[in-house]
Amino acid sequence: MWSIVKSEWLKMRRCQILLVGIVAVALCPVVQYGTQLVIRPDLRDPNYDMAHLFANVIWGNTQIFIPISLVMIGGWLIDREAANDTMKNLLTVPVSLSRLLGAKLIVTAILAVLFGLYSVGVTVLTGVIAGLPGLSVGTVLGCGLQLVWAVLTTYLVCMPMILIFGQIRGAYLGGAILTFFLGYSMLFFKSGVLLSAYPFSAALILAGFDMEEYNGATAQPSLLLAAAGMIFVILITVLILKMSRPGKQKKPASKKKTGRRK
Amino acid sequence: MRDYMIETHNLTKKYGEQVSVSQVDIHVRRGRIYGLLGRNGAGKTTTMRMLLGLTAPTSGMIRIFGKNIRENEKEILPRTGSMIESPGFYPNLTGTENLRIFASLRGLKDPARIKNALELVNLPYKDKKRFSQYSLGMKQRLAIALAVMHDPELLILDEPTNGLDPIGIAEVRDFIRELCDSRGKTILISSHILSEISLLADDIGIIDHGRLLEEESMEELEKKNARFIHFGVTNAQKAGEILASRFRCRQFQLEDAGNLYLYDTSQPVEKINQAFVEAGIGVREAHLCEDTLEDYFKRITGGEGIA
């Protein structure tokens, strides 16, 4: 498995799609802080500090930026094997499809952690440039750890989408858009089971994030329900991995005639 | 029983109602080059895909190294090198980087394997050119390098000279021949180009509309090829009468007024020639002819020729 993960890592060299994640994650703190600036002055939070910015970024990451980035990149990692016609080379090594997909999920998880760390850096930088108060080692470590953890739990929620849309030719972009809507939808679950069990909400609850300020939750979230929601997502992922088969081969189309015919 | 590296029995592949490969029995002998010859769309690639486990057969049996491919993929595939259809690699990586990925997956730790494979096909090692910038010929060479990098016993190559220039084709042909002769590799190669197969293969299988019409060695094929003597004469009708009356031979055919084909090649050409001249028939030419592989291909497929 290690050799497959290593080869997946090697394949990403010079891949421009990584820019999607880099740009998206960099945009998040800028957009979140920008939102503070554009609202009416009397509605602004006078105590807005580094911890607030971190909280805003955690919410924005899970709701929009991380799902879009990870589903697009993870889906593309799977899709490219069909697009570049490399699947035949892999299957004749032989590498099983489920192990290959598993390796791609592991690489996407590593990317998620790296994006999380990068997001911490960009958030601190944004806070420093904006002159926000409350910058301390404790804040950066505490909030930063929560941010990375939230990115990782958000990644777990995205796994089924990566697998499903990566295996439908050219659908990873559509998958990213759909995941954006699913992430955005956590705004609508303010109480009941879905407040905690809805996977994107569960990702934040498991990261210890207080959503009340952001989605106007009217009840206390349940850690148990959130864990159940996350376990459900992981089970779905395992099921998809087990059920994945190399693409049904269409009848090979007649090749372009390159030889001379008498 | 012969030592077959590849053996199929009643191998069939259907896509819905359409039969792509029908009851194909292939027998590839150890240390030989087997040429699978057929027109585009004849079923060559589908057959090869089934041999490699890339496409599941609808019915029939495949044995490679004497073992069933479906149950022994992990044992068979590492001993096999393949190149199916167009070369598929990662466009953002160089040739060396692409091979490094597959070397890593195959557990090949020695970088010399990659270097040697690239040198075999005349591609530079550690070149900065990315696969997306390669010409079709370079892509094809890289695919061959990938197929041979792990020193497999068996090579399955689907139209390996596609896209190569004439010099490149000759180089690849020599290289494949050398792999078989010097290194004892068994090679199954497909092509729609007759000359390529006739120059390279030891054994030949002719596939048409999904059916394997003929399978034999090139020596057997040469023996079976029709031989005849072609006479170019001024009066073919009269020449035929002489053959029938003086030489008691009826195995001939009048092509037109000036050409006659004599199929009994044991007849004494010099005496026939003399008899024609004595009868006042002018003889322009008299020579032994043999069917080409193309003639043979046309005859057994019952139709048009091939490239």
Coordinates of C-alpha atoms in Angstrom, one line a residue:
Chain A
M1 CA 0.0 0.0 0.0
W2 CA 2.9 2.3 0.8
S3 CA 4.3 2.0 -2.7
I4 CA 0.8 3.0 -4.1
V5 CA 0.6 6.0 -1.8
K6 CA 4.1 7.0 -2.7
S7 CA 3.4 6.7 -6.4
E8 CA 0.2 8.8 -6.0
W9 CA 2.3 11.5 -4.4
L10 CA 4.8 11.4 -7.2
K11 CA 2.0 11.8 -9.8
M12 CA 1.0 15.1 -8.3
R13 CA 4.2 16.8 -9.4
R14 CA 3.5 20.0 -11.5
C15 CA -0.3 19.5 -11.1
Q16 CA -1.9 22.8 -11.4
I17 CA -5.2 21.6 -9.9
L18 CA -3.5 22.0 -6.5
L19 CA -3.7 25.7 -7.0
V20 CA -7.5 25.4 -6.5
G21 CA -6.9 24.4 -2.9
I22 CA -4.1 26.9 -2.4
V23 CA -6.1 29.8 -3.7
A24 CA -9.4 28.7 -2.0
V25 CA -7.8 28.2 1.4
A26 CA -6.0 31.6 1.1
L27 CA -9.2 33.3 0.2
C28 CA -11.1 32.0 3.2
P29 CA -9.6 34.3 5.9
V30 CA -9.5 37.3 3.5
V31 CA -13.2 36.8 2.7
Q32 CA -14.1 36.3 6.4
Y33 CA -12.3 39.4 7.5
G34 CA -13.6 41.3 4.5
T35 CA -17.2 40.4 5.6
Q36 CA -16.4 42.2 8.9
L37 CA -15.3 45.3 7.1
V38 CA -18.2 45.6 4.7
I39 CA -21.1 45.3 7.3
R40 CA -22.5 48.5 8.9
P41 CA -20.2 49.9 11.5
D42 CA -22.8 49.6 14.3
L43 CA -23.2 45.9 13.6
R44 CA -19.5 45.2 13.7
D45 CA -18.1 43.2 16.6
P46 CA -15.9 45.6 18.6
N47 CA -14.1 42.7 20.2
Y48 CA -13.3 41.0 16.9
D49 CA -9.8 39.5 17.4
M50 CA -7.6 36.7 16.2
A51 CA -9.7 34.0 17.9
H52 CA -12.8 35.3 16.1
L53 CA -11.0 35.3 12.8
F54 CA -10.0 31.7 13.4
A55 CA -13.5 30.7 14.2
N56 CA -14.8 32.4 11.0
V57 CA -12.2 30.6 9.0
I58 CA -13.1 27.2 10.5
W59 CA -16.7 27.8 9.6
G60 CA -15.9 29.1 6.1
N61 CA -13.5 26.2 5.5
T62 CA -16.0 23.5 6.4
Q63 CA -19.0 25.2 4.8
I64 CA -17.4 26.2 1.4
F65 CA -13.7 26.2 0.7
I66 CA -12.4 22.8 1.9
P67 CA -15.3 20.7 0.5
I68 CA -14.9 22.3 -3.0
S69 CA -11.1 22.0 -2.9
L70 CA -10.9 18.4 -1.7
V71 CA -13.7 17.0 -3.9
M72 CA -12.2 18.7 -6.9
I73 CA -8.7 17.6 -6.3
G74 CA -9.5 14.1 -4.9
G75 CA -12.0 13.5 -7.7
W76 CA -9.5 14.7 -10.3
L77 CA -6.9 12.3 -8.9
I78 CA -9.2 9.4 -9.6
D79 CA -10.6 10.8 -12.9
R80 CA -7.2 11.3 -14.4
E81 CA -6.4 7.6 -14.6
A82 CA -9.3 7.3 -17.1
A83 CA -8.6 10.6 -18.8
N84 CA -4.9 9.8 -19.3
D85 CA -5.6 6.1 -20.1
T86 CA -3.2 5.0 -17.4
M87 CA -5.7 2.7 -15.6
K88 CA -4.7 -0.2 -17.9
N89 CA -1.0 0.2 -16.9
L90 CA -2.0 0.1 -13.2
L91 CA -4.3 -2.8 -13.5
T92 CA -1.7 -4.9 -15.3
V93 CA 0.9 -4.3 -12.6
P94 CA -1.4 -5.5 -11.0
V95 CA -2.8 -2.9 -8.6
S96 CA -6.4 -3.5 -7.4
L97 CA -8.8 -0.7 -7.9
S98 CA -9.9 -0.6 -4.3
R99 CA -6.3 -0.2 -3.1
L100 CA -5.6 2.4 -5.7
L101 CA -8.7 4.4 -4.6
G102 CA -7.7 3.9 -1.0
A103 CA -4.3 5.3 -1.7
K104 CA -5.8 8.3 -3.5
L105 CA -8.0 8.9 -0.4
I106 CA -4.9 8.8 1.8
V107 CA -3.1 11.3 -0.4
T108 CA -6.1 13.6 -0.3
A109 CA -6.1 13.2 3.5
I110 CA -2.4 14.3 3.6
L111 CA -3.3 17.2 1.4
A112 CA -6.2 18.1 3.7
V113 CA -3.8 18.3 6.7
L114 CA -1.4 20.4 4.6
F115 CA -4.2 22.7 3.5
G116 CA -5.2 22.9 7.2
L117 CA -1.7 24.0 8.3
Y118 CA -1.5 26.4 5.3
S119 CA -4.9 27.8 6.3
V120 CA -3.5 28.4 9.9
G121 CA -0.6 30.3 8.4
V122 CA -2.7 32.4 6.0
T123 CA -5.2 33.2 8.9
V124 CA -2.3 34.4 11.1
L125 CA -0.9 36.4 8.3
T126 CA -4.3 38.0 7.6
G127 CA -4.8 38.8 11.3
V128 CA -1.3 40.4 11.5
I129 CA -1.8 42.5 8.3
A130 CA -5.3 43.5 9.6
G131 CA -3.8 44.4 13.0
L132 CA -6.2 42.2 14.9
P133 CA -5.6 41.9 18.7
G134 CA -5.2 38.7 20.6
L135 CA -2.3 37.2 18.7
S136 CA -0.5 34.8 21.0
V137 CA 1.2 31.4 20.8
G138 CA -1.7 29.9 22.8
T139 CA -4.3 31.3 20.4
V140 CA -2.5 30.2 17.4
L141 CA -1.8 26.7 18.8
G142 CA -5.3 26.2 20.2
C143 CA -7.3 27.7 17.4
G144 CA -4.9 26.3 14.8
L145 CA -5.2 22.8 16.1
Q146 CA -9.0 23.1 16.0
L147 CA -8.8 24.4 12.4
V148 CA -6.6 21.5 11.2
W149 CA -8.8 19.0 13.0
A150 CA -12.0 20.6 11.5
V151 CA -10.4 20.3 8.0
L152 CA -9.6 16.7 8.6
T153 CA -13.2 15.9 9.8
T154 CA -14.5 17.8 6.8
Y155 CA -12.3 15.7 4.6
L156 CA -13.8 12.5 6.1
V157 CA -17.3 13.9 5.1
C158 CA -16.1 14.5 1.6
M159 CA -14.7 11.0 1.0
P160 CA -17.8 9.4 -0.5
M161 CA -18.2 12.4 -2.9
I162 CA -14.6 12.1 -4.0
L163 CA -15.1 8.4 -4.7
I164 CA -18.4 8.7 -6.5
F165 CA -17.6 11.7 -8.6
G166 CA -14.1 10.7 -9.3
Q167 CA -15.3 7.5 -10.9
I168 CA -17.8 9.2 -13.2
R169 CA -15.8 10.5 -16.1
G170 CA -15.3 14.3 -16.0
A171 CA -17.8 14.7 -13.1
Y172 CA -15.4 15.8 -10.4
L173 CA -16.2 19.5 -11.0
G174 CA -19.9 18.8 -10.7
G175 CA -19.2 16.8 -7.6
A176 CA -17.4 19.8 -6.1
I177 CA -20.3 22.1 -6.8
L178 CA -22.8 19.6 -5.3
T179 CA -20.6 19.3 -2.2
F180 CA -20.5 23.0 -1.9
F181 CA -24.3 23.0 -1.7
L182 CA -24.3 20.2 0.8
G183 CA -21.8 22.0 2.9
Y184 CA -23.7 25.2 2.7
S185 CA -26.9 23.4 3.7
M186 CA -25.7 22.9 7.2
L187 CA -27.1 26.4 7.8
F188 CA -30.6 25.0 7.6
F189 CA -30.3 22.4 10.3
K190 CA -30.8 24.4 13.5
S191 CA -32.3 21.7 15.7
G192 CA -33.2 18.0 15.8
V193 CA -31.2 15.0 14.8
L194 CA -29.7 16.7 11.7
L195 CA -28.3 19.6 13.7
S196 CA -25.7 17.0 15.0
A197 CA -25.9 14.1 12.6
Y198 CA -25.7 16.0 9.3
P199 CA -22.2 15.1 8.3
F200 CA -20.9 18.6 7.7
S201 CA -22.3 19.8 11.1
A202 CA -20.9 16.6 12.6
A203 CA -17.4 17.5 11.3
L204 CA -17.5 20.8 13.2
I205 CA -19.1 19.4 16.3
L206 CA -16.4 16.7 16.5
A207 CA -13.8 19.4 16.1
G208 CA -15.3 21.0 19.2
F209 CA -16.6 24.0 17.3
D210 CA -19.5 26.0 18.6
M211 CA -21.9 26.6 15.6
E212 CA -24.6 28.5 17.4
E213 CA -23.3 31.9 16.3
Y214 CA -23.1 30.7 12.7
N215 CA -26.2 28.7 12.0
G216 CA -28.4 30.0 14.8
A217 CA -28.8 26.6 16.4
T218 CA -31.7 26.5 18.8
A219 CA -30.6 23.4 20.6
Q220 CA -27.4 21.9 22.0
P221 CA -25.6 19.6 19.5
S222 CA -25.1 16.0 20.5
L223 CA -21.6 14.6 20.3
L224 CA -23.0 11.1 20.1
L225 CA -25.2 11.9 17.1
A226 CA -22.3 13.7 15.4
A227 CA -20.1 10.6 15.9
A228 CA -22.9 8.4 14.5
G229 CA -23.2 10.7 11.5
M230 CA -19.5 10.5 10.9
I231 CA -19.4 6.7 11.3
F232 CA -22.2 6.5 8.8
V233 CA -20.1 8.5 6.3
I234 CA -17.1 6.3 6.9
L235 CA -19.2 3.1 6.4
I236 CA -20.5 4.5 3.1
T237 CA -16.9 5.2 2.0
V238 CA -15.8 1.6 2.8
L239 CA -18.9 0.3 1.0
I240 CA -18.1 2.3 -2.1
L241 CA -14.4 1.2 -2.0
K242 CA -15.5 -2.4 -1.8
M243 CA -18.0 -2.1 -4.6
S244 CA -15.7 -0.2 -7.0
R245 CA -14.8 -2.1 -10.1
P246 CA -12.7 -1.1 -13.1
G247 CA -14.9 0.9 -15.5
K248 CA -17.1 -1.3 -17.6
Q249 CA -15.1 -1.5 -20.8
K250 CA -16.9 -0.3 -23.8
K251 CA -16.1 -2.0 -27.0
P252 CA -12.8 -0.5 -28.2
A253 CA -13.5 2.0 -30.9
S254 CA -11.9 1.4 -34.3
K255 CA -8.5 2.9 -34.0
K256 CA -7.3 5.6 -36.3
K257 CA -5.8 4.1 -39.3
T258 CA -2.1 4.9 -39.2
G259 CA -0.9 2.3 -41.6
R260 CA -1.1 2.5 -45.4
R261 CA -3.9 0.4 -46.9
K262 CA -3.5 -0.8 -50.4
Chain B
M1 CA 1.3 -31.5 -25.6
R2 CA 3.1 -28.4 -26.7
D3 CA 4.5 -25.9 -24.2
Y4 CA 2.1 -23.0 -24.7
M5 CA 2.7 -19.7 -22.9
I6 CA -0.8 -18.5 -23.9
E7 CA -3.7 -20.8 -24.7
T8 CA -7.3 -19.8 -25.2
H9 CA -10.3 -22.0 -25.8
N10 CA -13.6 -20.8 -27.2
L11 CA -12.7 -17.3 -26.0
T12 CA -15.7 -15.1 -26.7
K13 CA -16.6 -11.5 -25.9
K14 CA -20.0 -10.0 -26.5
Y15 CA -21.0 -6.4 -26.0
G16 CA -24.8 -6.7 -25.8
E17 CA -25.9 -8.3 -29.0
Q18 CA -22.7 -7.5 -30.8
V19 CA -20.1 -10.3 -30.8
S20 CA -16.6 -8.8 -30.7
V21 CA -14.6 -12.0 -30.3
S22 CA -16.0 -15.4 -31.1
Q23 CA -14.7 -18.7 -30.0
V24 CA -11.1 -17.9 -30.5
D25 CA -8.5 -20.6 -29.8
I26 CA -5.0 -19.1 -29.7
H27 CA -1.9 -21.1 -29.0
V28 CA 1.3 -19.1 -28.4
R29 CA 4.4 -21.2 -28.1
R30 CA 7.3 -20.4 -25.7
G31 CA 10.2 -18.4 -27.2
R32 CA 8.3 -17.5 -30.4
I33 CA 6.8 -14.4 -31.8
Y34 CA 3.1 -14.8 -32.5
G35 CA 1.6 -12.3 -34.9
L36 CA -2.1 -11.6 -34.6
L37 CA -3.1 -10.2 -37.9
G38 CA -6.4 -8.6 -38.7
R39 CA -8.1 -5.5 -40.0
N40 CA -9.0 -2.6 -37.7
G41 CA -11.9 -3.7 -35.6
A42 CA -11.3 -7.4 -36.2
G43 CA -11.1 -8.2 -32.4
K44 CA -7.3 -8.1 -31.8
T45 CA -7.3 -5.5 -29.0
T46 CA -10.4 -7.0 -27.3
T47 CA -8.6 -10.4 -27.4
M48 CA -5.5 -8.9 -25.9
R49 CA -7.4 -7.0 -23.2
M50 CA -9.0 -10.3 -22.2
L51 CA -5.6 -12.0 -22.0
L52 CA -4.5 -9.3 -19.6
G53 CA -7.7 -9.4 -17.4
L54 CA -8.6 -5.9 -18.5
T55 CA -11.8 -7.1 -20.0
A56 CA -13.8 -10.0 -18.7
P57 CA -14.6 -12.7 -21.4
T58 CA -18.2 -13.5 -21.9
S59 CA -17.2 -17.2 -22.1
G60 CA -14.2 -19.4 -22.8
M61 CA -11.0 -20.2 -21.2
I62 CA -7.6 -18.3 -21.0
R63 CA -4.5 -20.0 -19.7
I64 CA -1.2 -18.1 -19.4
F65 CA 1.9 -19.9 -18.2
G66 CA -0.5 -22.8 -17.9
K67 CA -2.7 -21.0 -15.4
N68 CA -6.1 -19.5 -15.4
I69 CA -5.7 -15.7 -15.6
R70 CA -8.8 -14.9 -13.6
E71 CA -7.6 -16.8 -10.5
N72 CA -3.8 -16.2 -10.9
E73 CA -3.6 -12.5 -11.9
K74 CA -1.1 -11.7 -9.1
E75 CA 1.2 -14.4 -10.3
I76 CA 0.8 -14.0 -14.1
L77 CA 0.8 -10.2 -14.6
P78 CA 4.2 -9.5 -13.0
R79 CA 5.7 -11.9 -15.5
T80 CA 4.0 -10.2 -18.3
G81 CA 4.7 -6.9 -20.1
S82 CA 2.0 -5.3 -22.1
M83 CA 1.2 -2.4 -24.3
I84 CA -2.5 -2.0 -25.2
E85 CA -3.9 0.6 -27.6
S86 CA -2.5 4.1 -27.3
P87 CA 0.3 4.9 -24.8
G88 CA -1.2 6.1 -21.5
F89 CA 1.0 8.1 -19.2
Y90 CA 0.8 11.2 -16.9
P91 CA 1.2 14.3 -19.1
N92 CA 2.7 16.4 -16.3
L93 CA 5.6 14.1 -15.8
T94 CA 8.7 13.3 -17.8
G95 CA 9.3 9.8 -19.3
T96 CA 11.7 8.9 -16.5
E97 CA 9.3 10.1 -13.8
N98 CA 6.5 8.1 -15.4
L99 CA 8.6 4.9 -15.5
R100 CA 9.7 5.6 -11.9
I101 CA 6.0 5.4 -10.8
F102 CA 5.5 2.0 -12.4
A103 CA 8.9 0.8 -11.2
S104 CA 7.9 1.7 -7.7
L105 CA 4.6 -0.1 -8.0
R106 CA 6.4 -3.2 -9.4
G107 CA 8.9 -3.1 -6.5
L108 CA 11.8 -2.4 -8.8
K109 CA 14.3 -0.6 -6.7
D110 CA 17.3 -0.4 -9.1
P111 CA 17.1 2.8 -11.1
A112 CA 19.2 1.1 -13.7
R113 CA 16.1 -0.7 -14.8
I114 CA 14.5 2.5 -15.9
K115 CA 17.7 3.7 -17.5
N116 CA 18.2 0.5 -19.4
A117 CA 14.5 0.4 -20.6
L118 CA 14.8 3.9 -21.9
E119 CA 18.1 3.2 -23.6
L120 CA 16.6 0.2 -25.3
V121 CA 14.0 2.3 -27.0
N122 CA 16.4 5.2 -27.6
L123 CA 14.8 7.7 -25.2
P124 CA 16.9 9.9 -23.0
Y125 CA 17.2 9.1 -19.2
K126 CA 16.3 12.0 -16.9
D127 CA 15.2 14.2 -19.8
K128 CA 13.3 17.3 -18.8
K129 CA 10.7 16.9 -21.6
R130 CA 7.3 16.1 -20.2
F131 CA 5.1 13.3 -21.7
S132 CA 2.6 15.9 -23.0
Q133 CA 5.4 17.3 -25.1
Y134 CA 6.4 14.0 -26.6
S135 CA 5.8 13.1 -30.3
L136 CA 3.6 10.1 -31.0
G137 CA 6.7 8.1 -31.8
M138 CA 8.3 9.0 -28.5
K139 CA 5.1 8.1 -26.6
Q140 CA 5.0 4.7 -28.4
R141 CA 8.7 4.1 -27.4
L142 CA 7.9 5.0 -23.8
A143 CA 5.1 2.5 -23.8
I144 CA 7.4 -0.2 -25.0
A145 CA 10.0 0.8 -22.4
L146 CA 7.3 0.3 -19.7
A147 CA 6.4 -3.1 -21.1
V148 CA 10.0 -4.4 -21.0
M149 CA 11.3 -2.5 -17.9
H150 CA 10.6 -5.4 -15.4
D151 CA 12.1 -8.0 -17.8
P152 CA 9.0 -10.0 -18.3
E153 CA 8.9 -13.5 -19.8
L154 CA 5.9 -12.7 -21.9
L155 CA 5.1 -9.6 -23.9
I156 CA 1.7 -8.7 -25.2
L157 CA 2.1 -5.8 -27.7
D158 CA -0.9 -4.3 -29.4
E159 CA 0.2 -2.5 -32.6
P160 CA 3.6 -1.4 -31.2
T161 CA 4.8 0.4 -34.3
N162 CA 1.7 2.6 -34.6
G163 CA 2.8 6.2 -35.1
L164 CA 6.5 5.4 -35.7
D165 CA 8.4 6.6 -38.7
P166 CA 9.9 4.0 -41.1
I167 CA 13.3 4.0 -39.3
G168 CA 11.6 3.7 -36.0
I169 CA 9.5 0.8 -37.2
A170 CA 12.6 -1.0 -38.4
E171 CA 14.3 -0.3 -35.0
V172 CA 11.3 -1.6 -33.0
R173 CA 11.1 -4.7 -35.3
D174 CA 14.8 -5.5 -34.7
F175 CA 14.4 -4.8 -31.0
I176 CA 11.4 -7.2 -30.7
R177 CA 13.2 -9.8 -32.8
E178 CA 16.3 -9.5 -30.5
L179 CA 14.1 -9.8 -27.4
C180 CA 12.9 -13.1 -28.7
D181 CA 16.1 -14.5 -30.2
S182 CA 18.6 -13.4 -27.5
R183 CA 16.6 -13.2 -24.4
G184 CA 14.1 -15.9 -25.0
K185 CA 11.0 -13.8 -24.6
T186 CA 7.7 -15.0 -25.9
I187 CA 5.9 -12.2 -27.7
L188 CA 2.3 -11.8 -28.9
I189 CA 2.1 -8.9 -31.2
S190 CA -0.9 -7.6 -33.1
S191 CA -1.0 -5.6 -36.3
H192 CA -3.1 -4.7 -39.2
I193 CA 0.1 -4.3 -41.3
L194 CA 0.8 -7.5 -43.2
S195 CA 4.4 -6.7 -44.0
E196 CA 5.2 -6.1 -40.3
I197 CA 3.8 -9.5 -39.3
S198 CA 5.4 -11.3 -42.2
L199 CA 8.8 -9.8 -41.3
L200 CA 8.6 -10.5 -37.6
A201 CA 6.3 -13.4 -36.7
D202 CA 7.2 -17.0 -36.3
D203 CA 3.6 -18.0 -35.9
I204 CA 0.6 -16.2 -37.3
G205 CA -3.1 -16.0 -36.3
I206 CA -5.5 -14.4 -38.7
I207 CA -8.5 -12.8 -37.1
D208 CA -11.4 -11.4 -39.0
H209 CA -14.8 -10.2 -37.6
G210 CA -13.9 -11.6 -34.2
R211 CA -13.1 -15.1 -35.5
L212 CA -9.6 -16.7 -35.7
L213 CA -9.7 -18.0 -39.2
E214 CA -6.2 -19.5 -39.4
E215 CA -3.4 -20.3 -37.0
E216 CA -0.1 -21.7 -38.1
S217 CA 3.6 -21.2 -38.3
M218 CA 5.1 -19.0 -41.1
E219 CA 6.9 -22.1 -42.5
E220 CA 3.6 -24.0 -42.8
L221 CA 2.0 -21.0 -44.3
E222 CA 4.7 -20.7 -46.9
K223 CA 4.3 -24.3 -47.8
K224 CA 0.6 -23.9 -48.2
N225 CA 0.8 -20.8 -50.3
A226 CA -0.3 -21.3 -53.8
R227 CA 2.6 -21.6 -56.3
F228 CA 2.1 -21.4 -60.1
I229 CA 4.0 -20.7 -63.3
H230 CA 2.9 -17.5 -65.1
F231 CA 3.3 -17.6 -68.9
G232 CA 3.0 -14.3 -70.8
V233 CA 2.2 -15.4 -74.4
T234 CA 0.9 -14.1 -77.6
N235 CA -1.9 -16.6 -77.8
A236 CA -3.0 -18.0 -74.4
Q237 CA -5.8 -20.1 -75.9
K238 CA -3.5 -22.0 -78.2
A239 CA -0.9 -22.4 -75.4
G240 CA -3.6 -24.0 -73.3
E241 CA -4.4 -26.5 -76.0
I242 CA -0.8 -27.5 -76.3
L243 CA -0.6 -28.0 -72.5
A244 CA -3.6 -30.2 -72.6
S245 CA -2.6 -32.2 -75.7
R246 CA 1.1 -32.6 -75.5
F247 CA 1.7 -32.4 -71.7
R248 CA -1.6 -33.9 -70.6
C249 CA -2.0 -31.1 -68.1
R250 CA -5.3 -29.6 -67.2
Q251 CA -4.3 -27.6 -64.1
F252 CA -4.1 -24.3 -65.8
Q253 CA -6.1 -21.1 -66.1
L254 CA -6.4 -18.6 -68.9
E255 CA -6.3 -15.2 -67.3
D256 CA -6.8 -13.4 -70.6
A257 CA -5.7 -13.6 -74.2
G258 CA -2.1 -13.1 -73.3
N259 CA -1.7 -14.7 -69.8
L260 CA -1.8 -18.3 -68.6
Y261 CA -1.3 -19.7 -65.1
L262 CA 0.0 -23.2 -64.8
Y263 CA -0.7 -24.6 -61.3
D264 CA 1.2 -27.9 -61.8
T265 CA 4.7 -26.6 -61.0
S266 CA 6.3 -30.1 -61.7
Q267 CA 5.9 -29.6 -65.4
P268 CA 9.2 -29.0 -67.4
V269 CA 9.1 -25.3 -68.1
E270 CA 11.9 -25.4 -70.7
K271 CA 10.0 -28.0 -72.7
I272 CA 6.7 -26.2 -72.5
N273 CA 8.5 -23.0 -73.6
Q274 CA 10.1 -24.8 -76.5
A275 CA 6.7 -26.4 -77.5
F276 CA 5.0 -22.9 -77.5
V277 CA 7.7 -21.4 -79.7
E278 CA 7.6 -24.3 -82.1
A279 CA 3.8 -23.8 -82.4
G280 CA 4.4 -20.2 -83.3
I281 CA 3.4 -18.7 -80.0
G282 CA 5.5 -15.8 -78.8
V283 CA 6.6 -16.1 -75.1
R284 CA 7.2 -12.8 -73.3
E285 CA 7.8 -14.2 -69.9
A286 CA 7.7 -17.5 -67.9
H287 CA 8.3 -17.4 -64.2
L288 CA 7.4 -19.1 -60.9
C289 CA 5.0 -17.1 -58.8
E290 CA 3.9 -17.6 -55.2
D291 CA 1.0 -16.1 -53.2
T292 CA 2.0 -13.3 -50.9
L293 CA 0.7 -13.1 -47.4
E294 CA -1.8 -10.6 -48.6
D295 CA -3.1 -12.9 -51.3
Y296 CA -3.4 -15.6 -48.6
F297 CA -5.1 -13.1 -46.3
K298 CA -7.6 -12.2 -49.0
R299 CA -8.2 -15.8 -49.8
I300 CA -9.0 -16.9 -46.3
T301 CA -11.0 -13.8 -45.3
G302 CA -12.8 -14.0 -48.5
G303 CA -12.6 -10.3 -49.2
E304 CA -10.6 -7.2 -49.5
G305 CA -7.0 -6.9 -48.7
I306 CA -5.2 -5.3 -45.8
A307 CA -2.5 -2.6 -45.5

